[in-house]
Coordinates of C-alpha atoms and ligand atoms in Angstrom, one line a residue:
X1 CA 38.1 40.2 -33.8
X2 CA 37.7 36.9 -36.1
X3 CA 37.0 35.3 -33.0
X4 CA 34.1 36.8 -31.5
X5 CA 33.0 37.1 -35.2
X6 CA 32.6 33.5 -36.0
X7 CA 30.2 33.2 -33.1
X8 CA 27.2 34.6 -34.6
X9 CA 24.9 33.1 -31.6
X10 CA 22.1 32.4 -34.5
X11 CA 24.2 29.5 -36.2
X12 CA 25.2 27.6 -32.4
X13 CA 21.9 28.1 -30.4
X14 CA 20.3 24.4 -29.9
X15 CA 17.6 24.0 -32.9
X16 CA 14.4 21.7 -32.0
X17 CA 16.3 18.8 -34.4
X18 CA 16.5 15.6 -32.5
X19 CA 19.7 14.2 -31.5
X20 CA 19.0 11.5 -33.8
X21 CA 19.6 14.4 -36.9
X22 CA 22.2 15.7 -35.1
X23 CA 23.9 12.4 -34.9
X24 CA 23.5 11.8 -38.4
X25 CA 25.2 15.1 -39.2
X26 CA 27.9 14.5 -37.5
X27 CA 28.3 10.9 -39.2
X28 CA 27.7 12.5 -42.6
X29 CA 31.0 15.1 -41.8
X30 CA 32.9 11.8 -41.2
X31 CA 32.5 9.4 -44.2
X32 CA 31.9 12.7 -46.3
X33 CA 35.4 13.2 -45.1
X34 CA 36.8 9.8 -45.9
X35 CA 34.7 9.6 -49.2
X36 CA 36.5 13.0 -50.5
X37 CA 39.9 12.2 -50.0
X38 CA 39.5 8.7 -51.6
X39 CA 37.6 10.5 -54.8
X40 CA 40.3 13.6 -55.1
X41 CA 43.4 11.2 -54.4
X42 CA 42.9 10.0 -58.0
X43 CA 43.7 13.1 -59.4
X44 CA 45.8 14.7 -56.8
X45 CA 48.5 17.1 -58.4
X46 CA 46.9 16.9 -61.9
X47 CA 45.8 19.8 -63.6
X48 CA 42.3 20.5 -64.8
X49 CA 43.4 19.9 -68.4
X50 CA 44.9 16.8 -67.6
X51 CA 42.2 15.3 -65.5
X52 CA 39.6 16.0 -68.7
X53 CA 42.4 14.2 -71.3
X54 CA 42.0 11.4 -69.2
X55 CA 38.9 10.8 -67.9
X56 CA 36.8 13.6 -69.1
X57 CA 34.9 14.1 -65.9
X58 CA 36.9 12.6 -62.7
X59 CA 33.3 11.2 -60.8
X60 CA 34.3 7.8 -59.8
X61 CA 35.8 5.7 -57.1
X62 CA 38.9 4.4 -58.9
X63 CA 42.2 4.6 -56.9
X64 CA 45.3 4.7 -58.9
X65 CA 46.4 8.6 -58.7
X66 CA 50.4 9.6 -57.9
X67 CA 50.3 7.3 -54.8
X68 CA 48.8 4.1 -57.0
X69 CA 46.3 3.7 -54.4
X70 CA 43.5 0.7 -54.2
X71 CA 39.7 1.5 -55.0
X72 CA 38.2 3.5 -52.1
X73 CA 41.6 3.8 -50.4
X74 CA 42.3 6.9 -47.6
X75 CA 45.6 9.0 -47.4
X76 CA 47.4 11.2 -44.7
X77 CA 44.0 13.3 -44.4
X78 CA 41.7 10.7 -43.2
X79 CA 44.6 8.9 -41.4
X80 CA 45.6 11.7 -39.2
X81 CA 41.9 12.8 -38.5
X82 CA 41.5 8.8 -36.9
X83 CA 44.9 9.3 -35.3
X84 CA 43.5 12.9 -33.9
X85 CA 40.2 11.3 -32.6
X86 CA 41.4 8.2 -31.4
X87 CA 44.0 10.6 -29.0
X88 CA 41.1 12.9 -27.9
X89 CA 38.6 10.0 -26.9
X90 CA 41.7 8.3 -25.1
X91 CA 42.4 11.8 -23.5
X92 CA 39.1 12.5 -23.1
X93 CA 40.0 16.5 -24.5
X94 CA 42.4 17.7 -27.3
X95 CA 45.1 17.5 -25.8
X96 CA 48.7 18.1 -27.0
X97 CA 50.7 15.5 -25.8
X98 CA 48.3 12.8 -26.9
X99 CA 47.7 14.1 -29.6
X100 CA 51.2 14.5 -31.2
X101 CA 52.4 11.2 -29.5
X102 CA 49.2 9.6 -31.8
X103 CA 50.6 11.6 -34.8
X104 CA 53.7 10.1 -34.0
X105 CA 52.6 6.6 -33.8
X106 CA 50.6 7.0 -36.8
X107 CA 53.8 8.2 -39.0
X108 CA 55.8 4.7 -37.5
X109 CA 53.0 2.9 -39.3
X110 CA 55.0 4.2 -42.8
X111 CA 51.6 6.2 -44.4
X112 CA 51.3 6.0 -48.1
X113 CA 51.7 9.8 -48.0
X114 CA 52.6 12.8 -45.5
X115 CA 53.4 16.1 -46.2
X116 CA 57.2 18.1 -45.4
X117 CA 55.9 20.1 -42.9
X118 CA 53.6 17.2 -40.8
X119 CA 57.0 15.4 -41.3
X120 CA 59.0 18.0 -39.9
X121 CA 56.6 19.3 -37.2
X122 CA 56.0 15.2 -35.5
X123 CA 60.1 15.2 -36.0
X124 CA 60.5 18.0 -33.6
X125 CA 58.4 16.3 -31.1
X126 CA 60.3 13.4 -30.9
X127 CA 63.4 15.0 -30.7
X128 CA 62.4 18.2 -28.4
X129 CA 59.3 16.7 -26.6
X130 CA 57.9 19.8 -27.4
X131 CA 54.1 20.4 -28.6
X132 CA 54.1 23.2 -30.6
X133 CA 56.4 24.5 -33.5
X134 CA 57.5 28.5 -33.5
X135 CA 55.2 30.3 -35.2
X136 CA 56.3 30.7 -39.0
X137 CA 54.9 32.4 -42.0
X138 CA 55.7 29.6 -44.6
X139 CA 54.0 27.2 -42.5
X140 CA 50.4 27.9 -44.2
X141 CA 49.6 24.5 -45.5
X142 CA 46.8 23.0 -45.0
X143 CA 48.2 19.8 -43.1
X144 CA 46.7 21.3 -39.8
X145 CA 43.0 21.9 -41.6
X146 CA 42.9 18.6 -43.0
X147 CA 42.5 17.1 -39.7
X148 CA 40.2 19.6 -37.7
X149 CA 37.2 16.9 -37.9
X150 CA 38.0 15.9 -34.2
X151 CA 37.8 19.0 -32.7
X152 CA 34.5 20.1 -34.6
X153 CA 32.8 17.1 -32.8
X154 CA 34.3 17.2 -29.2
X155 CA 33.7 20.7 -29.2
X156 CA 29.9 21.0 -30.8
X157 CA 28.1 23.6 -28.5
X158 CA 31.3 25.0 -27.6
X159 CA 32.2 28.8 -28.0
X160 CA 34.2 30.2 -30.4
X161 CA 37.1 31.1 -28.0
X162 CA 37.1 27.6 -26.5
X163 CA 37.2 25.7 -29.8
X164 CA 39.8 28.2 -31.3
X165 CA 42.2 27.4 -27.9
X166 CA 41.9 23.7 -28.9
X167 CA 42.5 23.9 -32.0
X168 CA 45.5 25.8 -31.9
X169 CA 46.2 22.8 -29.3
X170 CA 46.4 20.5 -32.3
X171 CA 47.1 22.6 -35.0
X172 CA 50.9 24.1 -33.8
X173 CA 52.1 20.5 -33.7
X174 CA 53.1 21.2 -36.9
X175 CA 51.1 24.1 -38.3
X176 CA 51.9 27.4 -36.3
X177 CA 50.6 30.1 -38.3
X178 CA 48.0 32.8 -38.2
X179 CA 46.2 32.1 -41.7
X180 CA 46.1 27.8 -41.0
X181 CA 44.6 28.7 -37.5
X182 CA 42.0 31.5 -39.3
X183 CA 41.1 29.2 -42.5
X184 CA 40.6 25.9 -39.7
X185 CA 38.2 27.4 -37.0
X186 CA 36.0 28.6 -39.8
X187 CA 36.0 25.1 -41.1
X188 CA 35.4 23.8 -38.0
X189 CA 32.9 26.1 -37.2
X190 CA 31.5 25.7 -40.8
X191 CA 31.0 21.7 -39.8
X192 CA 29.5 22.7 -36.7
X193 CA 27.0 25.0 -38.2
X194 CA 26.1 22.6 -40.6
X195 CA 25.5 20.1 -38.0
X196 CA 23.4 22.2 -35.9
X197 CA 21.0 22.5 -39.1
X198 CA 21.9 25.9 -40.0
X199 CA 21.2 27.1 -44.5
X200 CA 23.6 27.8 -46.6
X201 CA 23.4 31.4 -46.0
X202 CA 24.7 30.2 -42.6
X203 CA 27.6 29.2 -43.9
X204 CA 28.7 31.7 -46.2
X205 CA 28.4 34.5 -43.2
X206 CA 30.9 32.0 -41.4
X207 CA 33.0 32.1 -44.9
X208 CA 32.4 35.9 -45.2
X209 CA 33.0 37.0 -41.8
X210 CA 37.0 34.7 -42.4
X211 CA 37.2 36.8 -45.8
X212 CA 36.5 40.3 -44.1
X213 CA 39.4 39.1 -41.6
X214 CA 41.7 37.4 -44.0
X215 CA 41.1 39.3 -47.2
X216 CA 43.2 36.8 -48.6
X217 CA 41.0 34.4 -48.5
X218 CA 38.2 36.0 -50.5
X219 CA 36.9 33.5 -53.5
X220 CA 34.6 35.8 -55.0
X221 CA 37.1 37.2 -57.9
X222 CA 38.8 34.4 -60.1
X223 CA 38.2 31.0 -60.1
X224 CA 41.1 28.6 -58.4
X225 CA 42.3 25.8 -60.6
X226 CA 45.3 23.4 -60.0
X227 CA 45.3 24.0 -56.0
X228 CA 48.4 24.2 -54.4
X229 CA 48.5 23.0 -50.5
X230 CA 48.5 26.5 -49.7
X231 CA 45.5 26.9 -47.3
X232 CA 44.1 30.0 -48.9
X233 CA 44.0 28.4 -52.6
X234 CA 42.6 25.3 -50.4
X235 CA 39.5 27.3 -49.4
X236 CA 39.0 28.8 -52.0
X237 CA 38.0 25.8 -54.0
X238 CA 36.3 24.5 -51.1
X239 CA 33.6 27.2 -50.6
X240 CA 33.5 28.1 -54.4
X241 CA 32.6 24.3 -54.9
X242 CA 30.0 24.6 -51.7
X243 CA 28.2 27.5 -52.7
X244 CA 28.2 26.4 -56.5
X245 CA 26.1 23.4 -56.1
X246 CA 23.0 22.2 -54.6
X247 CA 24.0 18.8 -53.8
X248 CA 27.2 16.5 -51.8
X249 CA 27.5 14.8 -55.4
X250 CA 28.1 18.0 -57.3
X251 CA 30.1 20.0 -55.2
X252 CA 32.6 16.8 -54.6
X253 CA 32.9 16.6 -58.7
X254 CA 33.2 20.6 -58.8
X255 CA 35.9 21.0 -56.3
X256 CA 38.2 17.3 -57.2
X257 CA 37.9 18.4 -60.9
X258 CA 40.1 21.2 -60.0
X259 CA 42.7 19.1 -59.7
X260 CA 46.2 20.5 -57.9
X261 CA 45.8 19.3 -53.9
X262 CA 42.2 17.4 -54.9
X263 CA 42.2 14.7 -52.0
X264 CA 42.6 17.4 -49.5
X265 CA 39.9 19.8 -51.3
X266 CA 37.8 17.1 -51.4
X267 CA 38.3 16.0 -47.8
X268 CA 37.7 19.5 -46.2
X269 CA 35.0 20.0 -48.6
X270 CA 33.4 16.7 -47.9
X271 CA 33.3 16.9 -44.2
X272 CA 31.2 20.4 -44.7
X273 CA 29.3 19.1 -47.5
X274 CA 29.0 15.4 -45.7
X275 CA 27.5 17.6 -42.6
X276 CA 25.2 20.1 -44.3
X277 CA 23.3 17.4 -47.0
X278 CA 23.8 14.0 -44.1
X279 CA 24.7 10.9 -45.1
X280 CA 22.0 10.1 -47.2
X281 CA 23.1 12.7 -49.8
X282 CA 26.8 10.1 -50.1
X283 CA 26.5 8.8 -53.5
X284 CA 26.5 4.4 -52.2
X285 CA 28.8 4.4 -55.9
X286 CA 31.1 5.9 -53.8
X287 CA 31.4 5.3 -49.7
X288 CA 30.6 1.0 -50.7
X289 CA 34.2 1.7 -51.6
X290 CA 35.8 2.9 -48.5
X291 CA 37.3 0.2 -46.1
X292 CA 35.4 -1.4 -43.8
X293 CA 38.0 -0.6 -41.0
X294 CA 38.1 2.9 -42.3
X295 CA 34.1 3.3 -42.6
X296 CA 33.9 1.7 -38.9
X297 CA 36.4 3.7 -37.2
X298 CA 34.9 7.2 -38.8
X299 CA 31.7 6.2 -37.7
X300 CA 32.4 5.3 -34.1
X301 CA 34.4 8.2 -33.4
X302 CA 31.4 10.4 -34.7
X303 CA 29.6 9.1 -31.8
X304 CA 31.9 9.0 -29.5
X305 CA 33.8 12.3 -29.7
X306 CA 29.7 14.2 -29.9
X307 CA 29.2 11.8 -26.8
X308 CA 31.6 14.0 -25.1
X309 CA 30.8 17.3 -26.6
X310 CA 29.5 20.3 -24.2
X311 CA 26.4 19.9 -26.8
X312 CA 25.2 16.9 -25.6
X313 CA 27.2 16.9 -22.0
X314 CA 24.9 19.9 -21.5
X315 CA 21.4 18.1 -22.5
X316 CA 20.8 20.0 -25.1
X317 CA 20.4 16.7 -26.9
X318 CA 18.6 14.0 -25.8
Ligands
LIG401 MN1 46.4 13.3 -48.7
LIG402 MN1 46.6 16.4 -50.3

């Protein structure tokens, strides 16, 4: 079972890194995060061909893109991982009520973007009260994925089965489907991984082990251009862009370059990159760009959603 699977006890067990490292991990995955959406919002929804025409290589902090967005600025995916965290360290867990009343706040604030089926999902809650939508085959966006940050820090040193149940917690607000709750907990177990110190070959078991699951998922065979929001093509581009490169830098350029859903490419991929190379590996050219508010919030909620993680609850972490 995937589950059981994605708990290879080499990749979780506590390394000798200091908390310190660990800490800077964990703020990497954030602004990583924040720094890929901004980059790939540019050219979200263009095609490889067109991104070229017009800028030859897409590699800098620029706004503008389908939303006309300012230099540095967020969308949906960074806004509804604060709006996520923010309910969790209220909360104190991931849980579903605060966490789809915060979703609900956060669309009253008029977002620059949201997608049909976030839309749809945080409508249902205020009209039913309910939690969790049915669970529905065409609901395999990646709107649930885009936001799995939170749970990957609250729930470092977790097991497998644990961060799974809490995921699915946040996830079927207005995801609820078998290949958006596969494609997320290997993300999030992916950050965690990287946080804990593991190699690259760490990570591709994690992305293996989802692929012998999920064939669907396997990127091995053709190269994914022009992503759609389909969680599968989302992947895809995401680990072919990780195990591609050597570097935060490269792999952000390799995967937003594709084009199609870029912001959320580059988020997911910039939260695993952003955790694997730490902070230190951000290009400045591109996170002195990010808003202050943005950059602040990101960074205290790394601290405080790991302050409250079994992994350092249980001392493991000084
Ligand atoms: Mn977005
Ligand atoms: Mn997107």
């Amino acid at each position: 079972m995937l589950v059981s699977a994605l708990n290879p006890e080499a990749l979780f067990r506590a390394r000798a890194d200091s908390g310190e490292l660990i800490r800077r991990r964990a703020v990497g995955a954030y602004l990583g995060f924040a720094v890929g959406d901004a980059l790939g919002a540019t050219v979200e929804f263009l095609t490889p061909r067109e991104i070229q025409a017009q800028y030859r290589v897409h590699q800098d902090m620029i706004g503008g893109g389908w939303l006309r967005l300012r230099r540095g600025q967020v969308t949906d995916d960074t806004e509804m991982s604060l709006a996520l965290g923010r309910s969790v360290l209220d909360a104190g867990a991931v849980d579903a009520q605060a966490a789809a009343a915060a979703f609900s706040d956060w669309m009253r604030t008029k977002p620059v973007d949201i997608g049909n089926t976030v839309r749809r999902g945080i409508a249902h809650f205020r009209q039913s009260g309910t939690t969790a939508m049915p669970e529905n085959d065409y609901d395999a966006g990646n709107g649930a994925c885009m936001r799995c940050l939170p749970v990957a820090l609250v729930l470092l040193g977790a097991d497998a089965e644990h961060v799974d149940r809490a995921n699915r917690v946040q996830a079927h607000i207005t995801h609820h489907n078998i290949l958006s709750d596969a494609g997320t907990l290997c993300v999030i177990r992916m950050v965690q991984a990287a946080i804990l110190g593991t190699d690259k070959a760490g990570l591709r078991l994690l992305a293996d082990t989802l692929v012998a699951d999920h064939r669907s998922f396997n990127f091995e065979r053709k190269r994914v251009e022009n992503p759609s929001a389909y969680i599968v093509d989302t992947l895809k581009v995401v680990f072919q862009a990780l195990f591609a490169t050597d570097s935060f830098e490269s792999a952000l350029i390799e995967a937003v370059n594709r084009g199609g859903d870029a912001d959320t490419t580059g988020a997911i991929l910039g939260m695993i990159a952003g955790a694997f190379y730490g902070p230190a590996a951000i290009p400045a050219r591109w996170s002195r760009h990010l808003e202050r508010r943005i950059k602040q919030e990101a960074v205290n909620q790394a601290h405080a959603l790991l302050a409250l993680s079994p992994f350092v609850l249980s001392g493991q972490v000084k």
